[in-house]
Short mmCIF file of C-alpha atoms in Angstrom, two decimals:
data_model
loop_
_atom_site.label_atom_id
_atom_site.label_comp_id
_atom_site.label_asym_id
_atom_site.label_seq_id
_atom_site.Cartn_x
_atom_site.Cartn_y
_atom_site.Cartn_z
CA MET S 1 -0.38 0.09 0.50
CA SER S 2 1.42 3.46 -0.62
CA ASN S 3 1.66 5.89 2.47
CA PRO S 4 -2.19 7.10 2.45
CA PHE S 5 -0.42 10.54 4.61
CA ASN S 6 0.89 13.54 2.39
CA PRO S 7 2.35 16.40 4.08
CA ALA S 8 3.54 18.82 0.86
CA PHE S 9 2.38 21.82 0.79
CA GLY S 10 -1.23 23.14 -0.18
CA ASN S 11 -1.98 19.94 -1.16
CA ARG S 12 -5.72 18.01 -0.31
CA PRO S 13 -4.40 15.80 1.69
CA ILE S 14 -5.24 11.23 1.35
CA HIS S 15 -6.77 11.44 4.93
CA PHE S 16 -8.58 15.48 5.68
CA PHE S 17 -9.07 15.28 9.33
CA GLY S 18 -11.17 17.07 11.37
CA ARG S 19 -12.30 19.73 8.32
CA GLN S 20 -15.43 18.34 6.44
CA GLU S 21 -17.75 19.29 8.77
CA ILE S 22 -16.35 23.06 6.91
CA THR S 23 -16.38 22.49 3.32
CA ARG S 24 -20.17 20.07 3.44
CA SER S 25 -21.43 23.73 5.25
CA ILE S 26 -19.73 26.14 2.28
CA ILE S 27 -20.78 23.32 -0.82
CA SER S 28 -24.95 23.46 0.86
CA SER S 29 -24.75 27.07 0.98
CA VAL S 30 -24.59 26.66 -2.89
CA ASP S 31 -28.62 26.09 -2.93
CA GLU S 32 -29.12 27.84 -0.22
CA GLN S 33 -29.12 31.96 -1.61
CA ASN S 34 -29.72 33.25 2.20
CA SER S 35 -26.72 31.33 4.30
CA PRO S 36 -24.37 32.67 5.64
CA TRP S 37 -21.31 30.48 4.31
CA ARG S 38 -21.99 31.90 0.92
CA THR S 39 -19.28 34.63 2.27
CA THR S 40 -16.42 32.56 4.03
CA LEU S 41 -13.18 33.86 5.91
CA ILE S 42 -11.48 31.25 7.47
CA THR S 43 -7.90 32.65 8.82
CA GLY S 44 -5.49 30.14 10.26
CA VAL S 45 -1.78 29.53 11.27
CA ARG S 46 1.20 28.60 9.01
CA GLY S 47 0.52 24.09 9.00
CA SER S 48 -3.03 25.19 9.65
CA GLY S 49 -4.46 23.34 6.80
CA LYS S 50 -6.29 26.05 4.67
CA THR S 51 -5.02 25.36 1.35
CA ALA S 52 -5.64 22.24 1.26
CA LEU S 53 -9.31 23.21 3.07
CA LEU S 54 -9.62 25.16 -0.29
CA SER S 55 -8.59 22.12 -2.68
CA ASP S 56 -11.29 19.52 -0.53
CA ILE S 57 -13.98 22.94 -1.39
CA ARG S 58 -12.49 22.86 -4.86
CA MET S 59 -12.91 18.82 -6.31
CA SER S 60 -16.10 19.17 -3.49
CA LEU S 61 -17.29 21.41 -6.88
CA ASN S 62 -16.00 19.32 -9.25
CA ASN S 63 -18.72 17.68 -10.52
CA ARG S 64 -21.81 20.40 -9.90
CA ASN S 65 -22.94 22.62 -12.75
CA ILE S 66 -20.85 25.48 -11.03
CA VAL S 67 -17.75 28.03 -11.81
CA VAL S 68 -14.51 27.45 -9.65
CA LEU S 69 -11.99 30.25 -9.77
CA TYR S 70 -9.03 29.95 -7.70
CA ILE S 71 -7.38 33.15 -7.34
CA VAL S 72 -3.77 33.49 -5.73
CA PRO S 73 -3.83 37.53 -5.36
CA ASN S 74 -0.98 38.48 -7.30
CA GLU S 75 -0.47 41.32 -9.35
CA ALA S 76 -2.47 39.07 -12.07
CA MET S 77 -5.48 38.79 -9.26
CA LEU S 78 -8.49 40.66 -11.73
CA ASP S 79 -6.77 39.45 -14.94
CA SER S 80 -6.58 35.69 -13.67
CA ILE S 81 -10.51 36.18 -12.53
CA LEU S 82 -11.05 37.51 -15.90
CA ALA S 83 -9.49 33.64 -17.99
CA GLN S 84 -9.79 31.48 -15.59
CA LEU S 85 -14.30 33.04 -15.40
CA TYR S 86 -13.75 33.15 -19.49
CA ARG S 87 -11.52 29.49 -19.69
CA GLN S 88 -15.07 27.47 -18.23
CA LEU S 89 -17.78 29.40 -20.45
CA SER S 90 -19.10 26.85 -22.43
CA LYS S 91 -18.11 27.42 -26.07
CA SER S 92 -21.78 28.66 -27.18
CA ILE S 93 -22.10 30.84 -23.92
CA SER S 94 -18.14 32.29 -24.77
CA GLU S 95 -19.16 33.17 -29.08
CA ALA S 96 -22.01 34.88 -28.66
CA MET S 97 -20.28 37.73 -26.01
CA PRO S 98 -19.66 40.43 -29.11
CA GLU S 99 -19.68 43.26 -25.67
CA PHE S 100 -16.32 43.76 -25.32
CA LYS S 101 -13.60 44.35 -27.74
CA ASP S 102 -11.01 42.11 -25.48
CA ILE S 103 -9.24 40.59 -22.49
CA SER S 104 -5.11 40.99 -22.43
CA VAL S 105 -4.07 38.99 -19.34
CA ASN S 106 -0.81 38.89 -18.13
CA LEU S 107 -0.68 35.47 -18.79
CA GLY S 108 0.49 35.08 -22.66
CA ILE S 109 -3.51 34.85 -23.49
CA LYS S 110 -5.49 37.16 -25.34
CA VAL S 111 -9.54 37.22 -26.01
CA GLY S 112 -10.99 39.06 -28.73
CA PHE S 113 -13.83 40.28 -29.34
CA GLU S 114 -13.87 42.45 -32.75
CA LYS S 115 -16.75 45.05 -33.46
CA ASN S 116 -17.44 47.16 -36.36
CA LYS S 117 -17.51 50.61 -34.67
CA LYS S 118 -15.25 51.44 -31.96
CA THR S 119 -16.87 50.30 -28.36
CA PRO S 120 -16.59 52.28 -25.62
CA TYR S 121 -13.26 53.22 -22.64
CA PHE S 122 -14.80 51.51 -20.59
CA THR S 123 -15.56 48.16 -22.02
CA GLU S 124 -11.95 47.83 -21.46
CA THR S 125 -12.37 47.83 -17.75
CA PHE S 126 -12.41 45.08 -14.91
CA SER S 127 -16.24 46.35 -14.18
CA TYR S 128 -17.35 45.72 -17.40
CA GLN S 129 -15.61 42.85 -18.73
CA ILE S 130 -17.09 40.26 -15.55
CA MET S 131 -20.14 41.96 -15.48
CA GLU S 132 -20.32 40.50 -18.49
CA LEU S 133 -19.29 37.00 -18.60
CA MET S 134 -21.67 36.92 -15.36
CA ASP S 135 -24.21 37.55 -17.29
CA ALA S 136 -23.11 34.87 -19.33
CA CYS S 137 -22.88 32.96 -16.23
CA MET S 138 -26.70 32.98 -15.56
CA LYS S 139 -27.31 32.85 -18.58
CA GLN S 140 -26.41 28.97 -18.21
CA GLN S 141 -27.84 28.88 -14.23
CA LYS S 142 -24.53 28.83 -13.35
CA HIS S 143 -23.00 29.46 -9.70
CA VAL S 144 -19.54 30.95 -8.85
CA VAL S 145 -17.48 30.37 -6.64
CA PHE S 146 -14.12 32.61 -6.11
CA LEU S 147 -11.28 30.98 -3.58
CA ILE S 148 -9.34 33.34 -2.71
CA ASP S 149 -6.25 31.70 -1.31
CA GLU S 150 -2.49 33.18 1.04
CA ALA S 151 -5.13 37.01 0.49
CA GLN S 152 -3.48 39.38 1.21
CA LYS S 153 -3.26 42.59 2.54
CA HIS S 154 -3.70 45.94 1.05
CA THR S 155 -3.79 45.23 -2.50
CA GLU S 156 -5.78 47.96 -4.75
CA ASP S 157 -5.91 44.60 -6.78
CA MET S 158 -8.21 43.41 -3.58
CA ARG S 159 -10.22 45.66 -3.26
CA VAL S 160 -11.33 46.16 -6.85
CA PHE S 161 -12.41 42.66 -6.72
CA ILE S 162 -14.12 42.18 -3.50
CA SER S 163 -15.71 46.03 -4.03
CA LYS S 164 -17.30 44.62 -7.39
CA TYR S 165 -18.06 41.65 -5.62
CA GLN S 166 -20.04 43.21 -3.20
CA ASP S 167 -21.70 44.28 -5.69
CA LEU S 168 -22.87 41.00 -7.72
CA VAL S 169 -23.92 39.47 -3.87
CA MET S 170 -26.31 43.39 -3.97
CA ARG S 171 -27.62 42.48 -7.30
CA GLU S 172 -28.25 38.74 -6.23
CA TYR S 173 -26.25 37.12 -9.06
CA SER S 174 -25.35 33.77 -8.08
CA VAL S 175 -22.02 34.22 -6.32
CA SER S 176 -20.11 32.73 -3.36
CA MET S 177 -16.56 33.60 -2.03
CA VAL S 178 -15.13 31.65 0.83
CA MET S 179 -11.54 33.94 1.30
CA ALA S 180 -8.48 31.94 3.59
CA GLY S 181 -5.62 34.11 5.01
CA LEU S 182 -3.23 34.98 8.19
CA PRO S 183 -4.93 35.72 10.74
CA SER S 184 -2.27 39.61 10.83
CA VAL S 185 -4.05 39.16 7.08
CA ILE S 186 -7.26 38.97 7.74
CA SER S 187 -7.28 40.95 10.41
CA ASP S 188 -5.48 43.78 7.95
CA VAL S 189 -8.23 42.90 5.10
CA LEU S 190 -11.47 43.69 7.68
CA ASN S 191 -10.20 46.21 8.73
CA ASP S 192 -9.95 48.95 4.99
CA ASP S 193 -12.72 51.16 5.28
CA ILE S 194 -13.42 50.39 1.52
CA LEU S 195 -13.79 46.52 2.96
CA THR S 196 -16.06 47.11 5.57
CA PHE S 197 -18.65 45.03 3.73
CA LEU S 198 -16.48 41.72 4.43
CA ARG S 199 -17.48 42.34 8.18
CA ARG S 200 -20.42 40.43 7.61
CA ALA S 201 -19.03 37.45 6.25
CA LYS S 202 -18.54 33.70 7.70
CA GLN S 203 -15.57 34.03 10.24
CA ILE S 204 -13.83 30.22 11.19
CA GLU S 205 -10.85 29.92 12.36
CA LEU S 206 -8.97 26.48 11.77
CA GLU S 207 -7.79 25.43 15.89
CA ASN S 208 -5.60 22.57 15.88
CA VAL S 209 -7.69 18.75 15.59
CA GLU S 210 -8.96 17.22 18.88
CA PHE S 211 -6.79 14.42 19.83
CA MET S 212 -9.17 12.46 19.77
CA THR S 213 -10.27 12.85 16.32
CA VAL S 214 -6.51 11.69 15.72
CA GLU S 215 -5.75 9.20 17.80
CA TYR S 216 -8.76 7.71 15.85
CA GLU S 217 -8.19 8.38 12.67
CA PHE S 218 -4.59 6.93 13.36
CA LYS S 219 -5.68 3.63 14.32
CA LYS S 220 -8.54 3.11 11.40
CA VAL S 221 -5.16 4.47 8.83
CA PHE S 222 -2.84 2.43 10.83
CA SER S 223 -5.53 -0.89 12.01
CA ARG S 224 -6.13 -1.08 7.68
CA ALA S 225 -2.09 -1.39 7.05
CA ASN S 226 -2.19 -5.23 8.66
CA THR S 227 0.42 -4.64 10.77
CA GLU S 228 1.61 -5.38 14.60
CA LEU S 229 2.24 -1.30 15.05
CA ALA S 230 0.97 -0.99 18.69
CA ASP S 231 -1.41 0.17 19.79
CA ASP S 232 0.35 2.33 22.25
CA THR S 233 2.70 3.38 19.73
CA VAL S 234 -0.02 4.86 17.92
CA SER S 235 -1.64 7.00 20.68
CA LYS S 236 2.37 8.12 21.61
CA ALA S 237 2.38 9.89 17.69
CA ALA S 238 -0.63 10.70 17.64
CA ALA S 239 -0.89 13.02 21.27
CA ALA S 240 2.60 14.26 19.40
CA THR S 241 0.86 15.47 16.47
CA TYR S 242 -0.79 17.87 19.69
CA GLY S 243 -3.84 18.18 16.48
CA TYR S 244 -1.55 20.97 14.29
CA PRO S 245 -2.69 19.38 11.18
CA TYR S 246 0.84 19.72 9.49
CA LEU S 247 1.97 17.12 11.82
CA ILE S 248 -0.55 15.08 11.21
CA GLN S 249 0.60 14.64 8.34
CA LEU S 250 4.50 14.23 9.21
CA ILE S 251 4.15 12.05 12.12
CA GLY S 252 1.69 10.35 10.30
CA TYR S 253 4.23 10.03 6.80
CA TYR S 254 7.42 9.22 8.55
CA LEU S 255 5.41 6.61 10.72
CA TRP S 256 4.01 4.58 7.64
CA ASP S 257 7.18 5.01 6.35
CA GLU S 258 9.45 2.99 9.20
CA MET S 259 6.25 0.93 10.94
CA LEU S 260 8.63 -2.14 8.80
CA ASP S 261 11.93 -1.56 9.52
CA ILE S 262 11.89 0.25 13.68
CA ASP S 263 10.03 -0.88 16.43
CA GLY S 264 8.52 0.35 20.03
CA THR S 265 10.31 3.22 21.43
CA ASP S 266 12.76 3.44 18.67
CA LEU S 267 10.57 3.86 15.82
CA LEU S 268 8.24 6.37 17.71
CA ASP S 269 11.48 8.62 18.18
CA ASP S 270 13.34 8.21 15.13
CA VAL S 271 9.91 9.10 13.55
CA LEU S 272 9.49 12.72 16.08
CA PHE S 273 13.15 12.87 14.93
CA LYS S 274 12.36 13.78 10.82
CA SER S 275 8.69 15.21 11.74
CA LYS S 276 10.63 18.08 14.27
CA ALA S 277 13.41 18.91 11.38
CA GLU S 278 11.16 19.09 8.41
CA LEU S 279 8.75 21.53 11.15
CA PHE S 280 11.51 23.33 12.16
CA ARG S 281 12.70 23.72 8.57
CA ASN S 282 9.15 24.65 7.41
CA VAL S 283 6.90 26.46 9.76
CA HIS S 284 9.68 27.72 12.75
CA ARG S 285 12.19 28.88 10.84
CA LEU S 286 9.99 31.04 8.47
CA ILE S 287 7.69 32.93 11.67
CA PHE S 288 12.08 33.86 12.80
CA ALA S 289 13.07 35.52 10.19
CA ASP S 290 9.85 37.88 10.00
CA LEU S 291 10.16 38.49 13.36
CA SER S 292 12.02 41.75 14.30
CA ALA S 293 15.00 41.94 16.40
CA MET S 294 12.67 42.97 19.76
CA ASP S 295 10.36 39.76 18.95
CA ARG S 296 12.93 37.46 19.12
CA SER S 297 14.18 38.69 22.60
CA PHE S 298 10.07 38.65 24.37
CA LEU S 299 9.45 34.73 22.65
CA PHE S 300 13.51 33.82 23.74
CA ALA S 301 12.56 35.08 27.07
CA MET S 302 9.10 32.51 26.74
CA SER S 303 11.13 29.88 26.49
CA GLU S 304 12.73 29.82 29.83
CA ASP S 305 9.00 28.48 31.00
CA GLU S 306 8.47 24.76 30.59
CA GLY S 307 4.46 25.61 30.15
CA SER S 308 3.31 28.59 29.99
CA SER S 309 4.99 32.36 30.90
CA SER S 310 4.13 34.98 33.11
CA VAL S 311 3.55 38.42 30.94
CA SER S 312 4.96 40.38 34.33
CA ILE S 313 7.95 37.87 34.56
CA ILE S 314 8.65 38.32 31.01
CA GLY S 315 8.90 42.13 31.48
CA GLU S 316 11.24 41.35 34.50
CA ARG S 317 13.54 38.78 32.26
CA LEU S 318 13.44 41.76 29.46
CA GLN S 319 13.64 44.63 32.29
CA LYS S 320 11.37 46.10 30.45
CA LYS S 321 8.12 48.15 31.34
CA LYS S 322 4.68 47.08 30.61
CA ASN S 323 3.46 49.32 28.46
CA PHE S 324 6.14 47.64 26.19
CA ILE S 325 5.86 44.82 26.84
CA SER S 326 1.60 45.07 26.09
CA ILE S 327 2.80 46.18 22.78
CA TYR S 328 5.10 43.39 21.77
CA ARG S 329 2.43 40.97 23.41
CA GLU S 330 0.16 41.81 20.91
CA ARG S 331 2.21 42.03 17.66
CA LEU S 332 2.86 38.84 18.79
CA ILE S 333 -0.63 37.32 19.30
CA SER S 334 -2.00 38.82 16.09
CA ALA S 335 0.44 37.25 13.94
CA GLY S 336 -0.59 34.06 15.89
CA VAL S 337 2.97 33.20 17.19
CA ILE S 338 1.61 33.26 21.16
CA LYS S 339 -1.61 33.27 22.29
CA SER S 340 -2.61 33.36 25.26
CA GLY S 341 -2.72 31.21 28.36
CA GLY S 342 -5.35 32.49 30.66
CA HIS S 343 -5.13 35.70 33.78
CA GLY S 344 -1.86 37.36 32.50
CA LEU S 345 -0.54 33.98 30.85
CA LEU S 346 0.99 33.07 27.26
CA CYS S 347 2.28 30.44 25.81
CA PHE S 348 2.68 29.74 22.15
CA ASN S 349 1.25 28.82 19.11
CA TYR S 350 2.71 26.19 17.74
CA PRO S 351 3.83 22.25 19.08
CA TYR S 352 7.76 23.03 19.65
CA THR S 353 8.08 25.94 19.42
CA ARG S 354 10.12 26.20 22.81
CA GLU S 355 12.05 23.65 21.73
CA PHE S 356 12.95 25.68 17.92
CA LEU S 357 13.05 28.51 20.66
CA LEU S 358 15.48 26.41 22.86
CA HIS S 359 17.90 25.05 19.74
CA LYS S 360 18.24 28.80 17.67
CA LYS S 361 19.56 30.46 21.53
CA ASN S 362 22.68 27.60 21.58
CA GLU S 363 23.04 28.55 17.66
CA LEU S 364 23.53 32.10 17.92
CA GLY S 365 25.71 31.53 21.56
CA TYR S 366 21.93 34.23 23.03
CA TYR S 367 22.25 34.35 26.63
#
């Protein structure tokens, strides 16, 4: 049997734990015009499964009379939307659209609609062209779903698109949108004065999967492999994931890959060593690289504690006043690196962050 786990970023895993209800709610909203799920914002830290969830939604809608557009915000975002929408229209509808002169996209494509007389300048705008394409979709009774992955803040194309999407909703076009991004980015989008419409959207924060769910799924998957892998080993492996989706796939992948070669404790130690190495390289190092020197000092101060850290003790260690500590506390919470652990307490948001920081302190000679 091939390995059923897939830790590659962006791909939908074969075993997709703990997100099925979100997918079902969004799919069902296609047939319910007043469903709050028709416009959904999904936030989550790195590795929480945002892209995998969008991929699951996309695959689940694949066999229906639905146009699904997968959008990654960049300089050609608006052109990409027009190009994807045009490509998914049937040939009969496309040929019946002479209203605007051309769509020029930055993807090496130019779709022309020549007319005998010169068309007005406004027919070359995104607003006009998408309305023409949407009218064509509606004539064929197609529902259009916009899936926006890795949303970016402060982009003019994003503002233009969201404003137009709001217009489509108000005109009762059959449309849906799911936007996914890091917590700080989605917060920035919601605070944009032009995009206040999105504050009424359904907002979902992807949290870690419950231990019982991970343990149940792990045991189900490994029992089908007809191996003698002990239930206790599988349970310990499930607990080691802390329900973090990327780590679920990593540990599951290495446990499956090595279950026939090593037994007992040695097996789990080897699996955790390899999984942590991948986690540190693909998640923790990227997060650490984006932090300021003071952000890092704050986290190093937290790493001195085995459990939750007291905000007041962090201030003492850094020799900084309460107001100064509060600023960096909020910065790191907003970035999704840490979270509240109770009144006056903080804890790390990613599994094994303390272990990574202790290694990093040693590497940097930080004392």
